[in-house]
């Protein structure tokens, strides 16, 4: 997975969150959130429905305004410059950002292709690795099953080759094999010096070695 | 060069107190000027030899029209400042301009239409200046609508600021449309004071009204600005203590 | 540059995949111009007199109609976030979007105009001028529309706000464009009008994309 | 009847919740009529001559514009399935949808016409006639549009197909309507034209809903 | 839950599927599917991603054309008349049919209200029962979290009071409590003489007494 290049200067590869406060509407849904994640670490966000997992992920990804506190990447505050963060991180929300009219391959070509040039074989390899049948790779994604669509966005993770994964319930709609497969992907990513943050309702199994857990309490 | 004044202008409490101190002065002088202007315009000034008393509408029409342009320019400038120096107060200033500006524009349109009936035989013609002025009104409305449709103030500030800046292109069109296209509309007579085409008895009240409208704008602005600043800073310490002391 | 090409091909390809949405504006344009002769008493000289108005209002409507989709679709299915995160300069994103929009609405409109103009009694001699005016005008409309679309992206009242914002920006273009068209049709010298139109086009072409990019950044983050 | 009321209030309430989408057609209508004078030389008698065309083309466009949302939105978020499963007769569903659509576009259009007509030099005396004609016409447009919308629901080419289907159906309405308007504006006796328009309205009112319901059943199952 | 009226004439309450074949595109995704479900029975559809669970549910619900075979409700073929079936069954797909601009209460009022008149208290009770906070009941559903939106559609099941539930992965995005709560709902529904068919990736726990399982093999 070409993660070798990571192993230089991993010390500063850090995602830090300092007492973050996030509003939704006018209600405070998150307050006093503190995080410190180094290379190779996995953070699992747990909490009841509506406890703020999605909000936290989106705030970190810069998709929600931050009311107070700050998010730091490589000890640079995102408030002022996100360029490094943007190119080194990827966020996957509840449902995959796929164009229903494009095939899985086209979607990845235009989506991840923006970050770095992609070979078609590369894309196909990734899709096969996440277990999307060759036939399904060419069909418009509107013609894929829910789980198959989910797998396409997992392939995006592989292809993006970025340090930081921000994942919102990445395993929903995956069958048993899918769950195991995903756990493998995370493991590999961490071994390569990556960082993963995932909102989950059931713990990832097998759990990665360097696992932290943050349980959000409903505000 | 010393920029402390600039930074002071950037601080909400300072602006709040400043406008609080100034608004009564503006208010009173506006009242006086406008009163004088109206007296001079409606009573002292002789009727026009061809329009009779109809021309007196100019004392409302022209000043409001000028102000509409001036206010928009102020709004755009404030917005630009807010964008460039990330000044909350400047954004607040721009936001407070919109309402008044729209009002002035509307007044100029209405008075103009009323005046148009006797002069051109119709309330409305699709003449460049008239059209441009109508667009100015739309710009004000668009600006306000845009602000209204965002919950998150800072986003509303920056987005509407861009709109204000983009819309600035329309101002010179309004201003100079009369020279650029052969328009039905009066060409700027007052501005060419050199060969003043108006008798002083008509001109002086007009200038008084203009001054009055301008100061009135400042007075209104200082009041609106205070409300705007309060709304934005309602959680801040200085507002809390001010409320506590009051 | 690579980004621009990638983004452009993306949008064009998407457009080809859903021809319905893509052809709609052109269909509208055709309808406007086709319906007028029907709705009015079809005396040619009368039609010829209003031809410029019909063509330009049609063009503006067609442009507006598709503008609503320019960014909103991508925002809705979450792809815009990813595009912004991916592309290092928003400018290339904006330019690609505008280019795609123009290629799918402006250009076809301009090319369709002679056909429809003929129905409105536009003399053949005037066709090149008409096309040229529309080309220049539609470029402006796409550029200005993109700016408005970016401004209203996260807004609550999407649609109408877009119209309200685009109208004042677009009116000068329509006026100049219609004047140029009118003069060409009447066979007078339209040079002046065309220069004016070209000037507007150059102006928007230089300023609008920058503004749009800046606005988009604010809208997405 | 209970179903009808429920469905109607549902759509109206939704419309209120997203004013942007709801006001868009009306905004378009206003724009069409406002832009023509700008694009054309502003001589009133000229404008008066084309006023009927402008008003009616504007109305048709506005109606079409909102038709696209009439069923598609509900189909997209899966609520249409549930509505069909819920309501025992599709007819009430169709009637409710059409009524809602008319109340949100047709009626406002008709009421707005005098204001905009004034800008086009339509004499005050003619206003009642103009409104009346538009009321009749927009009812037809909503009914016909609903049928077309149901037809295109399944088809992927959505938008353009809708336009193509509605246009031929709508053209007679527009022509009659414009004639009625023209005559009223010119102060002639428009009775004949109005009878024709009314006849068309009654015809569509009786036939269109049934057809739409039948088509919808096929489209959903 | 007013299920008493069910207990008369339960014998004929039967959903039957006779060697059903379903195409997606031109591919056959389901063939030779046979089912027999009586009152109080629960069927769990299992199978890998893309094995055809959703297709089967939609075919039974009449949302996909049937290529061969038939579906029978109360031993009447749906091909000829679905009126009874339509009023006695409800289908919930991968994502809830909610209007983002309506509050949870409004959504249910207009959605289930079509089937039978609803009192506001009734709706609120159902929403509270599925664990949607009172505050969240009034917010537009676009402002709800994924799991909260899911809960709204579960409330629809309660309010609809119909015999047959056709559910596509009803437990995704639900937190642990939510899963248990849902199991409770199903249990209750079956006790009342209802029938439930659910596509699941993990077995429903605690499993209902009368449980069948159909494992679909990827075509
Ligand atoms: C709706 C109709 C009208 C509109 C929108 C309108 C608009 C304007 C505007 C924007 C200005 C300010 C120009 C500037 O600042 O340079 C202005 C000034 C003026 N207007 Fe009008 N106007 C209208 C009708 C009329 C009519 C009917 C008359 C009288 C024949 C008139 C006479 C004037 C005069 C004398 C000035 C002052 C010009 C100067 O000294 O600069 N306007 N009007
Ligand atoms: N746009 C919004 N406006 C107001 N409140 C919101 C908005 N979006 C979400 N909320 C509220 O904020 C809280 C947190 O939402 P969030 O989606 O982060 O929860 P979550 O932990 O992701 O829940 P789930 O496990 O169901 O995904 C919820 O109570 C939700 O109702
Ligand atoms: N519209 C379509 N056209 C063609 N093939 C389709 C279409 N929709 C789905 N398919 C294919 O049909 C098969 C079954 O899809 P279905 O959604 O029923 O699977 P599923 O069991 O629900 O999967 P999941 O567990 O991911 O929800 C899949 O292989 C899918 O690729
Ligand atoms: Mg969530
Ligand atoms: Mg499925």
PDB file of C-alpha atoms in Angstrom, chain E residues 1-142:
ATOM      1  CA  UNK E   1     -51.288  -1.841  21.058  1.00  0.00           C
ATOM      2  CA  UNK E   2     -54.879  -2.792  20.096  1.00  0.00           C
ATOM      3  CA  UNK E   3     -53.772  -6.080  18.624  1.00  0.00           C
ATOM      4  CA  UNK E   4     -56.742  -7.880  20.223  1.00  0.00           C
ATOM      5  CA  UNK E   5     -58.828  -7.602  17.067  1.00  0.00           C
ATOM      6  CA  UNK E   6     -56.189  -9.749  15.383  1.00  0.00           C
ATOM      7  CA  UNK E   7     -57.037 -12.883  17.303  1.00  0.00           C
ATOM      8  CA  UNK E   8     -60.141 -13.601  15.271  1.00  0.00           C
ATOM      9  CA  UNK E   9     -59.569 -15.604  12.095  1.00  0.00           C
ATOM     10  CA  UNK E  10     -55.812 -15.854  12.311  1.00  0.00           C
ATOM     11  CA  UNK E  11     -55.696 -19.102  10.393  1.00  0.00           C
ATOM     12  CA  UNK E  12     -55.776 -17.433   7.003  1.00  0.00           C
ATOM     13  CA  UNK E  13     -53.215 -14.809   7.932  1.00  0.00           C
ATOM     14  CA  UNK E  14     -50.506 -16.177   5.729  1.00  0.00           C
ATOM     15  CA  UNK E  15     -47.789 -14.777   3.529  1.00  0.00           C
ATOM     16  CA  UNK E  16     -46.733 -17.287   0.933  1.00  0.00           C
ATOM     17  CA  UNK E  17     -44.099 -17.062  -1.783  1.00  0.00           C
ATOM     18  CA  UNK E  18     -44.025 -19.734  -4.466  1.00  0.00           C
ATOM     19  CA  UNK E  19     -40.856 -20.259  -6.428  1.00  0.00           C
ATOM     20  CA  UNK E  20     -40.249 -16.614  -7.043  1.00  0.00           C
ATOM     21  CA  UNK E  21     -37.792 -15.348  -9.622  1.00  0.00           C
ATOM     22  CA  UNK E  22     -36.672 -11.699  -9.719  1.00  0.00           C
ATOM     23  CA  UNK E  23     -34.479  -9.915 -12.231  1.00  0.00           C
ATOM     24  CA  UNK E  24     -32.377  -6.869 -11.568  1.00  0.00           C
ATOM     25  CA  UNK E  25     -31.364  -5.264 -14.835  1.00  0.00           C
ATOM     26  CA  UNK E  26     -31.186  -8.411 -16.931  1.00  0.00           C
ATOM     27  CA  UNK E  27     -29.505 -10.552 -14.293  1.00  0.00           C
ATOM     28  CA  UNK E  28     -31.491 -13.016 -12.227  1.00  0.00           C
ATOM     29  CA  UNK E  29     -30.788 -12.144  -8.607  1.00  0.00           C
ATOM     30  CA  UNK E  30     -33.382 -14.430  -7.037  1.00  0.00           C
ATOM     31  CA  UNK E  31     -34.761 -17.765  -8.151  1.00  0.00           C
ATOM     32  CA  UNK E  32     -36.750 -20.654  -6.632  1.00  0.00           C
ATOM     33  CA  UNK E  33     -37.613 -18.680  -3.491  1.00  0.00           C
ATOM     34  CA  UNK E  34     -40.311 -20.421  -1.430  1.00  0.00           C
ATOM     35  CA  UNK E  35     -41.769 -19.110   1.803  1.00  0.00           C
ATOM     36  CA  UNK E  36     -44.685 -19.852   4.122  1.00  0.00           C
ATOM     37  CA  UNK E  37     -45.280 -17.521   7.052  1.00  0.00           C
ATOM     38  CA  UNK E  38     -48.250 -17.725   9.438  1.00  0.00           C
ATOM     39  CA  UNK E  39     -49.461 -15.321  12.104  1.00  0.00           C
ATOM     40  CA  UNK E  40     -46.864 -14.752  14.839  1.00  0.00           C
ATOM     41  CA  UNK E  41     -43.906 -15.897  12.779  1.00  0.00           C
ATOM     42  CA  UNK E  42     -40.660 -14.028  12.175  1.00  0.00           C
ATOM     43  CA  UNK E  43     -38.466 -14.552   9.131  1.00  0.00           C
ATOM     44  CA  UNK E  44     -34.890 -13.369   9.104  1.00  0.00           C
ATOM     45  CA  UNK E  45     -33.312 -12.841   5.694  1.00  0.00           C
ATOM     46  CA  UNK E  46     -29.568 -13.418   5.815  1.00  0.00           C
ATOM     47  CA  UNK E  47     -26.946 -13.384   3.129  1.00  0.00           C
ATOM     48  CA  UNK E  48     -23.859 -11.612   1.887  1.00  0.00           C
ATOM     49  CA  UNK E  49     -23.985  -8.120   0.450  1.00  0.00           C
ATOM     50  CA  UNK E  50     -25.626  -8.280  -2.911  1.00  0.00           C
ATOM     51  CA  UNK E  51     -27.250 -11.630  -2.297  1.00  0.00           C
ATOM     52  CA  UNK E  52     -30.734 -10.253  -2.911  1.00  0.00           C
ATOM     53  CA  UNK E  53     -32.316  -9.467   0.452  1.00  0.00           C
ATOM     54  CA  UNK E  54     -33.535  -6.044  -0.567  1.00  0.00           C
ATOM     55  CA  UNK E  55     -34.698  -7.352  -3.915  1.00  0.00           C
ATOM     56  CA  UNK E  56     -36.779 -10.047  -2.238  1.00  0.00           C
ATOM     57  CA  UNK E  57     -38.397  -7.620   0.168  1.00  0.00           C
ATOM     58  CA  UNK E  58     -39.211  -5.157  -2.586  1.00  0.00           C
ATOM     59  CA  UNK E  59     -40.583  -7.882  -4.822  1.00  0.00           C
ATOM     60  CA  UNK E  60     -42.894  -9.083  -2.054  1.00  0.00           C
ATOM     61  CA  UNK E  61     -43.911  -5.499  -1.323  1.00  0.00           C
ATOM     62  CA  UNK E  62     -44.774  -5.095  -4.987  1.00  0.00           C
ATOM     63  CA  UNK E  63     -42.053  -2.526  -5.649  1.00  0.00           C
ATOM     64  CA  UNK E  64     -40.164  -4.743  -8.083  1.00  0.00           C
ATOM     65  CA  UNK E  65     -41.626  -6.571 -11.058  1.00  0.00           C
ATOM     66  CA  UNK E  66     -41.884 -10.342 -10.532  1.00  0.00           C
ATOM     67  CA  UNK E  67     -40.365 -12.434 -13.300  1.00  0.00           C
ATOM     68  CA  UNK E  68     -41.869 -15.798 -12.367  1.00  0.00           C
ATOM     69  CA  UNK E  69     -43.654 -17.444  -9.458  1.00  0.00           C
ATOM     70  CA  UNK E  70     -46.051 -15.631  -7.178  1.00  0.00           C
ATOM     71  CA  UNK E  71     -46.668 -13.951  -3.856  1.00  0.00           C
ATOM     72  CA  UNK E  72     -49.881 -14.739  -1.963  1.00  0.00           C
ATOM     73  CA  UNK E  73     -51.482 -12.899   0.956  1.00  0.00           C
ATOM     74  CA  UNK E  74     -54.351 -14.637   2.725  1.00  0.00           C
ATOM     75  CA  UNK E  75     -53.996 -17.087  -0.187  1.00  0.00           C
ATOM     76  CA  UNK E  76     -54.917 -14.386  -2.737  1.00  0.00           C
ATOM     77  CA  UNK E  77     -52.293 -13.760  -5.447  1.00  0.00           C
ATOM     78  CA  UNK E  78     -50.957 -10.223  -5.256  1.00  0.00           C
ATOM     79  CA  UNK E  79     -50.530 -10.142  -9.018  1.00  0.00           C
ATOM     80  CA  UNK E  80     -54.307  -9.794  -9.381  1.00  0.00           C
ATOM     81  CA  UNK E  81     -55.380  -7.808  -6.299  1.00  0.00           C
ATOM     82  CA  UNK E  82     -53.140  -6.078  -3.769  1.00  0.00           C
ATOM     83  CA  UNK E  83     -55.735  -3.909  -2.046  1.00  0.00           C
ATOM     84  CA  UNK E  84     -55.986  -6.089   1.086  1.00  0.00           C
ATOM     85  CA  UNK E  85     -52.216  -6.607   1.144  1.00  0.00           C
ATOM     86  CA  UNK E  86     -51.548  -2.896   0.746  1.00  0.00           C
ATOM     87  CA  UNK E  87     -53.668  -1.954   3.731  1.00  0.00           C
ATOM     88  CA  UNK E  88     -52.339  -4.797   5.897  1.00  0.00           C
ATOM     89  CA  UNK E  89     -48.609  -4.498   5.237  1.00  0.00           C
ATOM     90  CA  UNK E  90     -45.870  -1.893   5.517  1.00  0.00           C
ATOM     91  CA  UNK E  91     -42.418  -1.853   3.933  1.00  0.00           C
ATOM     92  CA  UNK E  92     -39.403  -0.010   5.328  1.00  0.00           C
ATOM     93  CA  UNK E  93     -36.414   0.284   3.013  1.00  0.00           C
ATOM     94  CA  UNK E  94     -32.759   1.006   3.654  1.00  0.00           C
ATOM     95  CA  UNK E  95     -33.481   4.636   4.437  1.00  0.00           C
ATOM     96  CA  UNK E  96     -36.596   6.020   6.054  1.00  0.00           C
ATOM     97  CA  UNK E  97     -39.218   7.732   3.855  1.00  0.00           C
ATOM     98  CA  UNK E  98     -39.129  10.999   5.782  1.00  0.00           C
ATOM     99  CA  UNK E  99     -39.566  14.560   4.595  1.00  0.00           C
ATOM    100  CA  UNK E 100     -36.500  16.414   5.799  1.00  0.00           C
ATOM    101  CA  UNK E 101     -38.523  19.616   6.278  1.00  0.00           C
ATOM    102  CA  UNK E 102     -41.155  17.983   8.481  1.00  0.00           C
ATOM    103  CA  UNK E 103     -40.753  17.178  12.132  1.00  0.00           C
ATOM    104  CA  UNK E 104     -40.978  13.560  13.228  1.00  0.00           C
ATOM    105  CA  UNK E 105     -44.543  14.169  14.391  1.00  0.00           C
ATOM    106  CA  UNK E 106     -45.599  15.793  11.123  1.00  0.00           C
ATOM    107  CA  UNK E 107     -43.990  13.030   9.116  1.00  0.00           C
ATOM    108  CA  UNK E 108     -45.916  10.352  10.958  1.00  0.00           C
ATOM    109  CA  UNK E 109     -49.104  12.397  10.882  1.00  0.00           C
ATOM    110  CA  UNK E 110     -49.058  12.599   7.096  1.00  0.00           C
ATOM    111  CA  UNK E 111     -47.514   9.212   6.424  1.00  0.00           C
ATOM    112  CA  UNK E 112     -49.355   6.839   8.753  1.00  0.00           C
ATOM    113  CA  UNK E 113     -52.265   9.246   9.095  1.00  0.00           C
ATOM    114  CA  UNK E 114     -53.271   8.185   5.597  1.00  0.00           C
ATOM    115  CA  UNK E 115     -53.878   4.648   6.805  1.00  0.00           C
ATOM    116  CA  UNK E 116     -55.903   5.623   9.871  1.00  0.00           C
ATOM    117  CA  UNK E 117     -56.683   8.863  11.730  1.00  0.00           C
ATOM    118  CA  UNK E 118     -54.067   9.537  14.413  1.00  0.00           C
ATOM    119  CA  UNK E 119     -54.201  11.519  17.621  1.00  0.00           C
ATOM    120  CA  UNK E 120     -51.187  13.672  18.381  1.00  0.00           C
ATOM    121  CA  UNK E 121     -50.761  12.035  21.776  1.00  0.00           C
ATOM    122  CA  UNK E 122     -50.745   8.655  20.033  1.00  0.00           C
ATOM    123  CA  UNK E 123     -47.855   9.784  17.812  1.00  0.00           C
ATOM    124  CA  UNK E 124     -45.914  11.279  20.694  1.00  0.00           C
ATOM    125  CA  UNK E 125     -46.408   8.093  22.706  1.00  0.00           C
ATOM    126  CA  UNK E 126     -45.049   5.972  19.867  1.00  0.00           C
ATOM    127  CA  UNK E 127     -42.046   8.265  19.376  1.00  0.00           C
ATOM    128  CA  UNK E 128     -41.309   8.202  23.068  1.00  0.00           C
ATOM    129  CA  UNK E 129     -41.623   4.441  23.092  1.00  0.00           C
ATOM    130  CA  UNK E 130     -38.951   4.126  20.365  1.00  0.00           C
ATOM    131  CA  UNK E 131     -36.762   6.470  22.403  1.00  0.00           C
ATOM    132  CA  UNK E 132     -36.839   9.737  20.498  1.00  0.00           C
ATOM    133  CA  UNK E 133     -36.319  12.641  22.960  1.00  0.00           C
ATOM    134  CA  UNK E 134     -39.286  14.992  23.202  1.00  0.00           C
ATOM    135  CA  UNK E 135     -37.172  17.907  21.948  1.00  0.00           C
ATOM    136  CA  UNK E 136     -36.137  15.939  18.856  1.00  0.00           C
ATOM    137  CA  UNK E 137     -39.755  15.127  18.041  1.00  0.00           C
ATOM    138  CA  UNK E 138     -40.435  18.706  16.951  1.00  0.00           C
ATOM    139  CA  UNK E 139     -37.262  19.402  14.988  1.00  0.00           C
ATOM    140  CA  UNK E 140     -37.225  18.975  11.205  1.00  0.00           C
ATOM    141  CA  UNK E 141     -35.974  15.444  10.588  1.00  0.00           C
ATOM    142  CA  UNK E 142     -33.027  16.864   8.618  1.00  0.00           C
TER     143      UNK E 142
END
